[in-house]
Amino acid sequence: PAITRDRLRVAIQKSGRLADPARDLLASCGLTWRESRDKLFCYGESLPVDLLLVRDDDIPGLIADGVCDLGIVGRNVVVEYDLGRQAGGAPGALEEWRQLGWGTCRLDIAINDDERWAGAEQLAGKRIATSYPHTLGRWLSERGVEADIVTLSGSVEIAPRLGQADLICDLVSTGGTLAANNLKPVETLLHSEAVIAGPTHPLEDGRADIADMLLRRMDGALRLKE
Ligand code: ATP
Ligand code: ZN
């Protein structure tokens, strides 16, 4: 039986780059809320919309499992999650319901400063450190390149210096972190921004109307900012 609920539940990042802009966006839609003591759950006061504050990596799974209805998260996280599901033989579970235009960054291949870049073929047999193994794996296989993907959950940019990998595939915004580690971006796998992620199917029961209203207000708020 499908889960029925008369309140919409939106997952946002608890702390990090997307946390404040996500809260600001929801506040600009007229949402006010009360935080629980543990600050993991926010009860919506002005609208029947509750917030769950989590790590960004947990947001796709919460939506896929129906625990949350929508989430505010980077496209990079959504794409990686769905490719991971598909690698396991499951269908994709998520769709971008809106693009928010902030939190922009790229998922780039970066190599040592002093190396020359001649194209993807030179990656054959190389060790590539990344937190995005499925997105990188798809990009490599589309090019028929077999490389060794070293999956790291953080500090990817120091992996070449530590001898863990020959190069990296990581998120880049200004390129400052890469430069500080003597790396340079050479290929872009994905252009990312914050998105409203939701299921591939429409919401059911009263939540459909609540989501419609929230998204309409969001569209208005986003238009005002342009
Ligand atoms: P969490 O504790 O929630 O797991 P995190 O460390 O994974 O946090 P942040 O560094 O806060 O996440 O980044 C969140 C999102 O911000 C990224 O997934 C990406 O979409 C976006 N972003 C924008 N610019 C950058 C950047 N330069 N580096 C990393 N992420 C960026
Ligand atoms: Zn994260």
Short mmCIF file of C-alpha atoms and ligand atoms in Angstrom, two decimals:
data_model
loop_
_atom_site.label_atom_id
_atom_site.label_comp_id
_atom_site.label_asym_id
_atom_site.label_seq_id
_atom_site.Cartn_x
_atom_site.Cartn_y
_atom_site.Cartn_z
CA PRO A 1 0.00 0.00 0.00
CA ALA A 2 1.23 3.48 -0.87
CA ILE A 3 2.19 5.76 1.98
CA THR A 4 -0.49 8.39 2.47
CA ARG A 5 0.25 11.69 4.13
CA ASP A 6 -1.53 15.01 4.24
CA ARG A 7 1.66 17.04 4.63
CA LEU A 8 4.47 17.46 2.13
CA ARG A 9 7.95 16.50 3.27
CA VAL A 10 10.96 18.22 1.72
CA ALA A 11 14.56 17.09 2.34
CA ILE A 12 17.26 19.76 2.44
CA GLN A 13 20.94 19.79 3.38
CA LYS A 14 21.44 20.24 7.13
CA SER A 15 24.66 22.20 6.75
CA GLY A 16 26.89 22.96 3.80
CA ARG A 17 26.78 24.96 0.59
CA LEU A 18 23.11 24.35 -0.20
CA ALA A 19 21.69 24.66 3.32
CA ASP A 20 21.16 28.42 3.58
CA PRO A 21 20.02 29.04 -0.01
CA ALA A 22 17.53 26.16 0.33
CA ARG A 23 16.05 27.61 3.51
CA ASP A 24 15.98 31.09 1.97
CA LEU A 25 14.11 29.77 -1.06
CA LEU A 26 11.51 28.03 1.12
CA ALA A 27 11.15 31.12 3.29
CA SER A 28 10.61 33.23 0.16
CA CYS A 29 7.68 30.91 -0.64
CA GLY A 30 6.04 32.00 2.61
CA LEU A 31 7.02 28.94 4.63
CA THR A 32 7.72 29.40 8.31
CA TRP A 33 8.73 26.52 10.55
CA ARG A 34 9.53 25.33 14.03
CA GLU A 35 12.68 23.25 14.57
CA SER A 36 12.66 20.07 16.59
CA ARG A 37 15.04 19.85 19.53
CA ASP A 38 17.52 17.72 17.56
CA LYS A 39 17.23 20.11 14.57
CA LEU A 40 16.61 17.25 12.14
CA PHE A 41 12.96 17.96 11.49
CA CYS A 42 11.23 21.29 10.92
CA TYR A 43 7.48 21.48 11.29
CA GLY A 44 5.94 23.85 8.75
CA GLU A 45 3.66 26.38 10.44
CA SER A 46 2.31 28.53 7.62
CA LEU A 47 1.94 25.68 5.09
CA PRO A 48 1.58 21.89 5.44
CA VAL A 49 5.22 21.46 4.36
CA ASP A 50 7.75 19.86 6.71
CA LEU A 51 11.53 19.84 6.27
CA LEU A 52 13.96 17.03 6.94
CA LEU A 53 17.55 18.25 7.47
CA VAL A 54 20.04 15.63 6.27
CA ARG A 55 23.35 15.07 4.47
CA ASP A 56 22.94 15.89 0.80
CA ASP A 57 23.98 12.37 -0.20
CA ASP A 58 20.97 10.94 1.67
CA ILE A 59 18.41 13.05 -0.19
CA PRO A 60 17.96 10.88 -3.33
CA GLY A 61 17.42 7.71 -1.29
CA LEU A 62 14.88 9.41 0.96
CA ILE A 63 12.87 10.43 -2.12
CA ALA A 64 13.26 7.06 -3.86
CA ASP A 65 12.02 5.31 -0.71
CA GLY A 66 9.07 7.69 -0.40
CA VAL A 67 10.22 8.97 3.01
CA CYS A 68 10.40 12.47 1.53
CA ASP A 69 8.43 13.84 -1.40
CA LEU A 70 10.89 16.40 -2.75
CA GLY A 71 14.47 17.45 -2.09
CA ILE A 72 16.76 20.38 -2.78
CA VAL A 73 20.08 18.91 -3.92
CA GLY A 74 22.83 19.19 -6.53
CA ARG A 75 22.25 17.57 -9.92
CA ASN A 76 25.59 15.80 -9.41
CA VAL A 77 24.16 13.88 -6.44
CA VAL A 78 20.91 13.02 -8.26
CA VAL A 79 22.70 11.75 -11.38
CA GLU A 80 25.18 9.67 -9.39
CA TYR A 81 22.38 8.09 -7.35
CA ASP A 82 20.24 7.13 -10.32
CA LEU A 83 23.20 5.75 -12.27
CA GLY A 84 24.06 3.69 -9.18
CA ARG A 85 20.54 2.27 -9.14
CA GLN A 86 20.70 1.49 -12.82
CA ALA A 87 24.06 -0.25 -12.35
CA GLY A 88 22.25 -2.47 -9.85
CA GLY A 89 19.58 -3.26 -12.45
CA ALA A 90 16.90 -0.99 -10.94
CA PRO A 91 15.16 1.75 -12.91
CA GLY A 92 16.01 5.41 -12.25
CA ALA A 93 13.86 6.81 -9.44
CA LEU A 94 14.38 10.56 -9.66
CA GLU A 95 13.62 13.50 -11.88
CA GLU A 96 14.50 17.18 -11.79
CA TRP A 97 11.27 19.03 -11.11
CA ARG A 98 12.92 22.45 -11.19
CA GLN A 99 16.38 23.92 -11.88
CA LEU A 100 17.33 26.55 -9.32
CA GLY A 101 20.25 28.34 -10.97
CA TRP A 102 22.51 28.43 -7.89
CA GLY A 103 24.97 25.96 -6.37
CA THR A 104 26.51 25.78 -9.82
CA CYS A 105 29.66 23.72 -10.32
CA ARG A 106 31.16 21.26 -12.79
CA LEU A 107 32.22 17.65 -12.43
CA ASP A 108 35.64 17.77 -14.10
CA ILE A 109 38.55 15.51 -14.88
CA ALA A 110 41.72 17.16 -13.57
CA ILE A 111 45.31 16.14 -14.24
CA ASN A 112 48.69 17.31 -13.00
CA ASP A 113 49.55 20.88 -13.97
CA ASP A 114 52.62 19.86 -15.92
CA GLU A 115 50.94 17.12 -17.96
CA ARG A 116 49.57 17.53 -21.45
CA TRP A 117 46.00 16.63 -22.32
CA ALA A 118 45.45 14.75 -25.54
CA GLY A 119 41.98 13.32 -24.86
CA ALA A 120 40.13 10.59 -23.00
CA GLU A 121 42.20 7.79 -24.59
CA GLN A 122 45.17 8.74 -22.45
CA LEU A 123 43.19 7.68 -19.36
CA ALA A 124 43.35 3.98 -20.31
CA GLY A 125 44.85 2.01 -17.43
CA LYS A 126 45.11 5.10 -15.20
CA ARG A 127 43.83 5.31 -11.62
CA ILE A 128 41.20 8.04 -11.25
CA ALA A 129 40.08 9.14 -7.77
CA THR A 130 36.48 10.35 -7.46
CA SER A 131 33.38 10.47 -5.27
CA TYR A 132 31.29 9.99 -8.43
CA PRO A 133 32.20 6.48 -9.64
CA HIS A 134 29.00 5.87 -11.60
CA THR A 135 29.02 9.20 -13.42
CA LEU A 136 32.70 8.76 -14.24
CA GLY A 137 32.15 5.12 -15.22
CA ARG A 138 29.44 6.10 -17.68
CA TRP A 139 31.61 8.83 -19.23
CA LEU A 140 34.54 6.42 -19.63
CA SER A 141 32.44 3.63 -21.10
CA GLU A 142 30.80 6.04 -23.58
CA ARG A 143 34.35 6.66 -24.81
CA GLY A 144 35.41 3.02 -24.70
CA VAL A 145 38.11 3.78 -22.15
CA GLU A 146 38.99 1.31 -19.39
CA ALA A 147 40.48 2.95 -16.32
CA ASP A 148 40.73 2.11 -12.65
CA ILE A 149 38.17 4.11 -10.63
CA VAL A 150 39.28 4.74 -7.05
CA THR A 151 36.20 5.72 -5.03
CA LEU A 152 36.87 8.16 -2.19
CA SER A 153 34.25 9.89 -0.05
CA GLY A 154 36.29 13.05 0.42
CA SER A 155 39.67 14.79 -0.02
CA VAL A 156 39.78 13.61 -3.60
CA GLU A 157 42.08 16.44 -4.67
CA ILE A 158 44.99 15.20 -2.56
CA ALA A 159 44.83 11.62 -3.87
CA PRO A 160 47.43 12.19 -6.64
CA ARG A 161 49.90 13.68 -4.16
CA LEU A 162 49.34 10.72 -1.81
CA GLY A 163 49.99 8.32 -4.67
CA GLN A 164 46.46 6.89 -4.41
CA ALA A 165 45.60 7.88 -7.96
CA ASP A 166 47.10 9.38 -11.13
CA LEU A 167 44.39 11.98 -11.60
CA ILE A 168 40.97 12.93 -10.26
CA CYS A 169 37.37 13.55 -11.24
CA ASP A 170 35.85 16.06 -8.83
CA LEU A 171 33.52 19.03 -8.40
CA VAL A 172 35.00 22.36 -9.38
CA SER A 173 33.60 25.86 -9.06
CA THR A 174 36.41 28.41 -9.13
CA GLY A 175 39.26 25.95 -9.67
CA GLY A 176 41.11 27.33 -6.63
CA THR A 177 41.26 23.98 -4.86
CA LEU A 178 42.60 22.27 -7.95
CA ALA A 179 45.29 24.92 -8.48
CA ALA A 180 46.33 24.66 -4.82
CA ASN A 181 46.94 20.96 -5.45
CA ASN A 182 48.82 21.47 -8.72
CA LEU A 183 45.96 20.11 -10.77
CA LYS A 184 44.20 21.53 -13.83
CA PRO A 185 40.74 20.76 -15.25
CA VAL A 186 40.75 19.23 -18.73
CA GLU A 187 37.25 17.78 -19.34
CA THR A 188 33.76 18.49 -17.98
CA LEU A 189 31.52 15.47 -17.39
CA LEU A 190 28.55 17.33 -15.93
CA HIS A 191 27.34 20.90 -15.41
CA SER A 192 25.57 20.98 -12.08
CA GLU A 193 23.29 23.30 -10.13
CA ALA A 194 20.86 22.90 -7.27
CA VAL A 195 17.57 21.33 -8.35
CA ILE A 196 14.22 20.33 -6.90
CA ALA A 197 14.42 16.56 -7.12
CA GLY A 198 11.27 14.48 -7.02
CA PRO A 199 10.08 11.02 -7.98
CA THR A 200 9.50 10.08 -11.63
CA HIS A 201 5.81 9.58 -10.79
CA PRO A 202 3.37 12.30 -9.72
CA LEU A 203 2.62 12.70 -6.02
CA GLU A 204 -0.58 11.25 -4.67
CA ASP A 205 -3.27 12.31 -2.20
CA GLY A 206 -3.25 15.84 -0.77
CA ARG A 207 0.48 16.15 -1.33
CA ALA A 208 0.02 16.75 -5.05
CA ASP A 209 -1.89 19.97 -4.42
CA ILE A 210 0.53 21.12 -1.72
CA ALA A 211 3.49 20.49 -4.04
CA ASP A 212 1.75 22.37 -6.88
CA MET A 213 1.23 25.37 -4.64
CA LEU A 214 4.80 25.29 -3.31
CA LEU A 215 6.27 25.00 -6.81
CA ARG A 216 4.07 27.83 -8.11
CA ARG A 217 5.31 30.06 -5.31
CA MET A 218 8.85 28.92 -6.00
CA ASP A 219 8.52 29.79 -9.66
CA GLY A 220 7.35 33.23 -8.62
CA ALA A 221 10.22 33.65 -6.18
CA LEU A 222 12.75 32.47 -8.77
CA ARG A 223 11.33 34.85 -11.39
CA LEU A 224 11.58 37.79 -8.99
CA LYS A 225 15.27 37.05 -8.50
CA GLU A 226 16.06 37.18 -12.23
P1 ATP B 1 27.15 16.87 3.38
O1 ATP B 1 27.67 17.00 4.77
O2 ATP B 1 25.71 17.29 3.30
O3 ATP B 1 27.40 15.52 2.76
P2 ATP B 1 29.01 17.84 1.34
O4 ATP B 1 30.34 18.12 1.89
O5 ATP B 1 28.79 16.61 0.53
O6 ATP B 1 27.94 17.96 2.54
P3 ATP B 1 28.90 20.52 0.14
O7 ATP B 1 30.37 20.73 0.04
O8 ATP B 1 28.13 21.38 1.07
O9 ATP B 1 28.50 19.00 0.39
O10 ATP B 1 28.32 20.67 -1.33
C1 ATP B 1 26.97 20.48 -1.60
C2 ATP B 1 26.74 20.67 -3.08
O11 ATP B 1 27.14 21.98 -3.48
C3 ATP B 1 27.51 19.76 -4.02
O12 ATP B 1 26.95 18.47 -4.13
C4 ATP B 1 27.41 20.54 -5.32
O13 ATP B 1 26.17 20.29 -5.96
C5 ATP B 1 27.43 22.00 -4.87
N1 ATP B 1 28.71 22.70 -5.11
C6 ATP B 1 28.85 23.91 -5.67
N2 ATP B 1 30.15 24.26 -5.76
C7 ATP B 1 30.87 23.26 -5.25
C8 ATP B 1 32.27 23.04 -5.06
N3 ATP B 1 33.18 23.92 -5.43
N4 ATP B 1 32.65 21.91 -4.46
C9 ATP B 1 31.74 21.02 -4.04
N5 ATP B 1 30.40 21.17 -4.22
C10 ATP B 1 29.96 22.27 -4.82
ZN ZN B 2 27.65 15.12 0.79
#
